[in-house]
Coordinates of C-alpha atoms in Angstrom, one line a residue:
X1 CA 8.3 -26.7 -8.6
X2 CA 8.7 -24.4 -5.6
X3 CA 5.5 -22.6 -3.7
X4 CA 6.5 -19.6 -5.5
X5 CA 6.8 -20.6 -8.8
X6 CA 4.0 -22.6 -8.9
X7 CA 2.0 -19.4 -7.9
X8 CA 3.0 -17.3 -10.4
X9 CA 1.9 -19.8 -12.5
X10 CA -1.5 -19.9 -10.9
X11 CA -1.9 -16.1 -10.7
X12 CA -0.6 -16.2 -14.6
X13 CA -3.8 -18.6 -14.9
X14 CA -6.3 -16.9 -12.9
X15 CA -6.2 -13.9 -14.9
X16 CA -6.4 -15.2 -18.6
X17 CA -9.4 -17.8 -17.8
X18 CA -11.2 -15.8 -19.6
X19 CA -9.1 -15.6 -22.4
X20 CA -8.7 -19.1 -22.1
X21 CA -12.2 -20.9 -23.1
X22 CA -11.7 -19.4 -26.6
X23 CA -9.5 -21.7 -27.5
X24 CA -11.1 -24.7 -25.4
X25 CA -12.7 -26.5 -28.5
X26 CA -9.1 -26.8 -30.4
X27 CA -7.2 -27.1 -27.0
X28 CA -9.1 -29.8 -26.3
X29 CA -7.6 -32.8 -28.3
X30 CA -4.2 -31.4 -27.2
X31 CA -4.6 -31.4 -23.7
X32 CA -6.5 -34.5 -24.3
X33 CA -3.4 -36.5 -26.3
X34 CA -0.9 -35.2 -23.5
X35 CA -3.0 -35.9 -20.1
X36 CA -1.9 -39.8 -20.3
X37 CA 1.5 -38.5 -20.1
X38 CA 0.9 -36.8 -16.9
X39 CA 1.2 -38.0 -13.5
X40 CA -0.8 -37.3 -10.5
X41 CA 2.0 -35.6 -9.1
X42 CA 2.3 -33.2 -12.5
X43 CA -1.7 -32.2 -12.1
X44 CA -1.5 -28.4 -12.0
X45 CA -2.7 -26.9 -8.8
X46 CA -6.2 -24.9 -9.6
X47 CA -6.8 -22.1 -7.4
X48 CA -10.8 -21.6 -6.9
X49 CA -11.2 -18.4 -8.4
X50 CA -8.8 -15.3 -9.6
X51 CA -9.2 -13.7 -6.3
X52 CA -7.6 -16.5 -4.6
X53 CA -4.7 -16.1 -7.7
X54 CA -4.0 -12.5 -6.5
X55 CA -4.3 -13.5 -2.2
X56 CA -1.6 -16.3 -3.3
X57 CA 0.9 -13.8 -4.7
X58 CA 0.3 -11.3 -2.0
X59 CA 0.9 -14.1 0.7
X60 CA 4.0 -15.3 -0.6
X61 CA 5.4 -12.0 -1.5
X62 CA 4.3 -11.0 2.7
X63 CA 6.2 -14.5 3.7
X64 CA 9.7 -13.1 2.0
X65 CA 8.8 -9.6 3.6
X66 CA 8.7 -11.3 7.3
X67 CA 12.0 -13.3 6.3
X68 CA 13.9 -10.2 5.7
X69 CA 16.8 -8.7 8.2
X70 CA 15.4 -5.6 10.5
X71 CA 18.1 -3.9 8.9
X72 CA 17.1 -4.6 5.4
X73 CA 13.6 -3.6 6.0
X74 CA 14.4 -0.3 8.0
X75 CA 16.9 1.3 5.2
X76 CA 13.8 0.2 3.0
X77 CA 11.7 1.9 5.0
X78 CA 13.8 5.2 5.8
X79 CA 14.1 5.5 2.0
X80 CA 10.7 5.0 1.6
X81 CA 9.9 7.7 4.2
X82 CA 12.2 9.8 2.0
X83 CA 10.5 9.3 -1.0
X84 CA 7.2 9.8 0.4
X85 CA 8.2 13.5 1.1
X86 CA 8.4 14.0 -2.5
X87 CA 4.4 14.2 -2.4
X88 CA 4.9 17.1 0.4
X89 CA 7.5 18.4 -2.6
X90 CA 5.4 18.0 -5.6
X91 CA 2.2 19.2 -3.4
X92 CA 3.7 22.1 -2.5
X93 CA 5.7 23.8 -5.4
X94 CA 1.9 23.3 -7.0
X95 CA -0.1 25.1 -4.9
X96 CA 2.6 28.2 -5.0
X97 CA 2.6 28.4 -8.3
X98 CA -0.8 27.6 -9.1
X99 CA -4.2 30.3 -8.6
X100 CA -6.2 29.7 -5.8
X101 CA -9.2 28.2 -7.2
X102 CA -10.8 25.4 -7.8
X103 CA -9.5 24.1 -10.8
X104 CA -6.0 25.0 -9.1
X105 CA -6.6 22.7 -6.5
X106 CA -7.9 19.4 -8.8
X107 CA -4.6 20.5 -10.2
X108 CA -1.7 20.9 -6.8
X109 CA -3.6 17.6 -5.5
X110 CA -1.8 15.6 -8.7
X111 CA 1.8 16.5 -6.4
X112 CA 0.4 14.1 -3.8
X113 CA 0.6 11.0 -6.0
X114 CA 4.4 11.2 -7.0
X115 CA 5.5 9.7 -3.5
X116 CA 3.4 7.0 -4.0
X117 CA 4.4 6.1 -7.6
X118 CA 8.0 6.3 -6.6
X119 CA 7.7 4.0 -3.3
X120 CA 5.5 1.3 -5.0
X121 CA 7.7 1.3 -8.2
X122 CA 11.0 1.2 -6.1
X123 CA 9.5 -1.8 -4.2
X124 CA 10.0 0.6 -1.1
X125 CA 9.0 -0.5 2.4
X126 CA 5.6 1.5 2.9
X127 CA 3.9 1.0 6.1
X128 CA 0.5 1.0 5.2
X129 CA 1.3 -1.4 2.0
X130 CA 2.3 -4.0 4.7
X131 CA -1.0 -3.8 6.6
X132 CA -2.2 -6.0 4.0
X133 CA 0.9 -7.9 2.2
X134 CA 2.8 -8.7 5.3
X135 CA -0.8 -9.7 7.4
X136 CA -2.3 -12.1 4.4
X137 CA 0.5 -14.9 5.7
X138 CA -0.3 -14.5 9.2
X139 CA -3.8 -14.8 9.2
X140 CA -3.6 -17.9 6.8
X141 CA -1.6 -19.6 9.4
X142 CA -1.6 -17.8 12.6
X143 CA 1.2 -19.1 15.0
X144 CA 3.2 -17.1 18.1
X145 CA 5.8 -16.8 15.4
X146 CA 4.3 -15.3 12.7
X147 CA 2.5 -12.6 15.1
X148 CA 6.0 -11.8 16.6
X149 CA 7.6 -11.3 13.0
X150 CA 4.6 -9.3 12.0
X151 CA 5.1 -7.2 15.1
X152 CA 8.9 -7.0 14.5
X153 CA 8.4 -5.5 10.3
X154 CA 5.5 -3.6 11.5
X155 CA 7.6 -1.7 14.1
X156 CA 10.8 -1.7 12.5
X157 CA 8.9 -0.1 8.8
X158 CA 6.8 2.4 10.6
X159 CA 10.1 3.8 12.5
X160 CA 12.0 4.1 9.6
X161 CA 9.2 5.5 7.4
X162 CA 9.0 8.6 9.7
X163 CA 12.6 9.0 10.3
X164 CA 12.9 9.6 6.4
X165 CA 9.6 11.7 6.7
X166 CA 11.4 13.8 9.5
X167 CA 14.7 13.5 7.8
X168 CA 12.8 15.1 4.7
X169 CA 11.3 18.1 7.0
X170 CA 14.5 19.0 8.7
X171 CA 16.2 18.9 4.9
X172 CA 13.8 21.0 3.2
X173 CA 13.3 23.4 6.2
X174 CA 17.1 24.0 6.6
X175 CA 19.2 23.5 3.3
X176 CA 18.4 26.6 0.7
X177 CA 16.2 24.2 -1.9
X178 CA 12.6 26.5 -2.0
X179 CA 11.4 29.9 -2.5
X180 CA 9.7 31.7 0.4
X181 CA 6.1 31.5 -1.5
X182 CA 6.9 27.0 -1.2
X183 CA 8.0 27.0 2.1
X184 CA 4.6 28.7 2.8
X185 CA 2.7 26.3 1.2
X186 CA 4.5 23.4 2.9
X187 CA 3.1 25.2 6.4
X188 CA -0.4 25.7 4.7
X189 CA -0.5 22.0 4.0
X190 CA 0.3 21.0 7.1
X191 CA -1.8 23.5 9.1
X192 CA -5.2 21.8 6.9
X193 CA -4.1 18.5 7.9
X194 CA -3.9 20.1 11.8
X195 CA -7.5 21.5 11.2
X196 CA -8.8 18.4 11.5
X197 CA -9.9 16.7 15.3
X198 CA -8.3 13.5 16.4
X199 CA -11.8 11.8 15.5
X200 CA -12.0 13.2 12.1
X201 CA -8.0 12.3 11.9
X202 CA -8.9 8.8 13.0
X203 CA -12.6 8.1 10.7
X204 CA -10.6 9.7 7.9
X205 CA -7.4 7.6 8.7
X206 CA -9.4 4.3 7.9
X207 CA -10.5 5.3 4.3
X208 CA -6.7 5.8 3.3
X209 CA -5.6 2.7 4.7
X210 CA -8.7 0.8 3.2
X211 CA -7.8 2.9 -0.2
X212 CA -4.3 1.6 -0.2
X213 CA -5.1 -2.1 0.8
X214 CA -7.2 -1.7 -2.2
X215 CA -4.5 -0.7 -4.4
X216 CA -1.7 -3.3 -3.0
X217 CA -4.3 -5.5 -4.4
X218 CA -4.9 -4.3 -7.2
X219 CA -1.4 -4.1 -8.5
X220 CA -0.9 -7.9 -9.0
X221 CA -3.6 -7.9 -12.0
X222 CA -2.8 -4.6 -13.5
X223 CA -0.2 -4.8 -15.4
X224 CA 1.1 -1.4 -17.8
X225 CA -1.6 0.4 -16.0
X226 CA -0.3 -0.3 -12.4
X227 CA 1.0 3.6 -12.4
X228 CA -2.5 5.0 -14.1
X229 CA -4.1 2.4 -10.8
X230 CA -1.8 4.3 -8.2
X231 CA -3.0 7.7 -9.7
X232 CA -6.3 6.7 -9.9
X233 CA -6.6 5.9 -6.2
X234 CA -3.7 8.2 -4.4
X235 CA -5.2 11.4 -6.0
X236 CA -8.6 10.4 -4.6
X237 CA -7.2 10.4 -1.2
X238 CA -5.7 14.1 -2.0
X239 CA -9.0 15.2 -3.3
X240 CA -10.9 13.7 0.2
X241 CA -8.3 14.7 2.1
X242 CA -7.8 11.7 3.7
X243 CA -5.1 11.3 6.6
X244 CA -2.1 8.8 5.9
X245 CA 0.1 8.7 8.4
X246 CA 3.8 8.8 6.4
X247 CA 2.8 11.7 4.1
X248 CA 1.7 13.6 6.5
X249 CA 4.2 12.9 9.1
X250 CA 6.4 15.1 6.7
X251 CA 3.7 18.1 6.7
X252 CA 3.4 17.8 10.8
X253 CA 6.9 17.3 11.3
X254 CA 7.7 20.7 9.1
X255 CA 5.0 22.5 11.3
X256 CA 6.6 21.2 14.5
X257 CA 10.2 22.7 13.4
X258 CA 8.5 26.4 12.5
X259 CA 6.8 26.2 15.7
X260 CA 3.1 26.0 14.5
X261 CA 2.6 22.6 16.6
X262 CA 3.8 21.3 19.8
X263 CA 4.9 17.9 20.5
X264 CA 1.4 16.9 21.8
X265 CA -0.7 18.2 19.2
X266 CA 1.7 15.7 16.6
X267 CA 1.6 12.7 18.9
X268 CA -1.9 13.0 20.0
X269 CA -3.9 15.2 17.2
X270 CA -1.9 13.3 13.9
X271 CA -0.1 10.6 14.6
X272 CA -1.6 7.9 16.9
X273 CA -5.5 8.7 15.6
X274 CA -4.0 8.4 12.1
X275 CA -2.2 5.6 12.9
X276 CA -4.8 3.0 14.3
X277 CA -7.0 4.6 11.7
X278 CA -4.9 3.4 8.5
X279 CA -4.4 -0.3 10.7
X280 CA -7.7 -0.4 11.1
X281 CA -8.4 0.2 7.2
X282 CA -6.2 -1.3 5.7
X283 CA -5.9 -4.6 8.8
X284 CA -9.2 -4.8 10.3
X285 CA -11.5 -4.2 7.5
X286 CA -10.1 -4.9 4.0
X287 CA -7.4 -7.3 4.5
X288 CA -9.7 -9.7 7.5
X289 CA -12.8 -9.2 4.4
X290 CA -10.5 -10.4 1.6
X291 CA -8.9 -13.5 3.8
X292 CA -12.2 -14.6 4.7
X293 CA -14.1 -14.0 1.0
X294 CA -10.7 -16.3 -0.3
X295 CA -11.4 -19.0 2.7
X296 CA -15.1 -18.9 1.1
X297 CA -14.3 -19.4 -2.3
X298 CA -11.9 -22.4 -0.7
X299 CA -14.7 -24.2 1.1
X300 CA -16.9 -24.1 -2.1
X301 CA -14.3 -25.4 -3.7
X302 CA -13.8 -28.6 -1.6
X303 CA -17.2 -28.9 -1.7
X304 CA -17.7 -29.5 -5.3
X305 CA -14.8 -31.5 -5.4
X306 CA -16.3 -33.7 -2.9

């Protein structure tokens, strides 16, 4: 049985455990008749707790990311850019044709989880998805190698994400698609993202990359709900008005082609405070704080095996 198959098989088991000691007192003289047929070799491999079931799946799927071609992972990437815009799209047609209220805006903020469900349902490249998937492999076996192949998807999604964000700008600015009353919500959406200082672009930058780390890990365990989970979260970032660097790349991109922004203000207001800040989320705090809870859950696993 290959690595992979044998942890679908443990993620499979991790999650119905529970359901599982129902049936332990009339399993029990089945798996009891059939364990002298097993070797040592056939044991099935028991992973410590269902946590450690969902970092296994994660790992393996960040191993095949790292194994893919640059070029693979940047038309990925480009098209996930792309897709992301359709929460710019969504966003925007809502708050032109909705009042201006409050209730309107619990409403337009709905818009920002459509790019979402269709890069995560399209198995898209999203950069901030692989500051958890494509890290869990490194740090369980960090090696020159594995840092220089983390480097290498890192660089090569991020580009391509915002060259399909820009590509999305340039197309909606410049092909007849929208009435005047969208294309003025597009600038008012970017111009609330622009109020914000590079600090508060940052601090806010490293809630929406932990809220995405949370729901890449999520999505393992969730089954038919895994679109209510990505509503659930994404619209929570709209609501906050947390910063995430593809989405709004779109937003700041469309303000920099009407002339609202300069060059610096995108580089140096939006995109490198809101860059490190969804690293740092979704990197430095939830992905280091889930490796090391699964290396604990390891160790007291050895230990009462011992």
């Amino acid at each position: 049985m290959s690595e992979e198959e044998q942890a679908e098989d443990d993620f499979e088991g991790g999650l119905d455990a529970d359901s599982g000691d129902e049936q332990e007192g009339s399993d029990k003289s089945a798996d009891t008749k059939h364990s002298s047929h097993r070797t040592r070799n056939d044991k099935p491999h028991e992973l410590p707790s269902q946590a450690a079931a969902v970092h296994q799946r994660l790992r393996l799927d960040g191993q095949k990311e790292l194994a893919r071609g640059s070029m693979a992972l940047l038309l990925s990437a480009v098209a996930a850019g792309i897709s992301m815009s359709f929460s710019m799209v969504a966003r925007g047609i809502m708050h032109a044709k909705l009042p201006d209220s409050d209730v309107g805006f619990l409403v337009e903020c709905l818009g920002y989880t459509i790019g979402f469900i269709a890069v995560i349902l399209a198995r898209q490249q999203l950069f901030t998805e692989n500051t958890v998937t494509a890290v869990l492999p490194v740090m369980s076996q960090p090696t020159r190698k594995s840092l220089g192949s983390l480097g290498r998807l890192w660089s090569v999604v991020l580009f391509g994400n915002l060259a399909g964000a820009a590509i999305s700008a340039v197309t909606f600015l410049y092909m007849p698609m929208f009435d005047d009353a969208t294309h003025k919500a597009f600038i008012t959406l970017g111009e609330h993202i622009m109020e914000n200082s590079p600090y508060e672009m940052f601090a806010k930058a490293i809630l929406a990359g932990w809220m995405v780390a949370t729901l890449v890990w999520l999505i393992p365990a969730a089954g038919e709900a895994k679109v209510w989970i990505i509503i659930i979260i994404t619209y929570v970032m709209a609501i906050g008005g947390f910063t995430h660097i593809v989405v709004g790349a779109s937003e700041a991109v469309y303000l920099l082609l009407v002339g609202n922004i300069n060059w610096h203000e995108l580089l140096f207001q939006f995109g490198l405070p809101t860059l490190v800040g969804n690293v740092i989320g979704g990197t430095f705090i939830f992905a280091l704080i889930s490796h090391a809870q699964i290396r604990g859950d390891k160790d007291i696993s050895i230990k009462d095996q011992t």
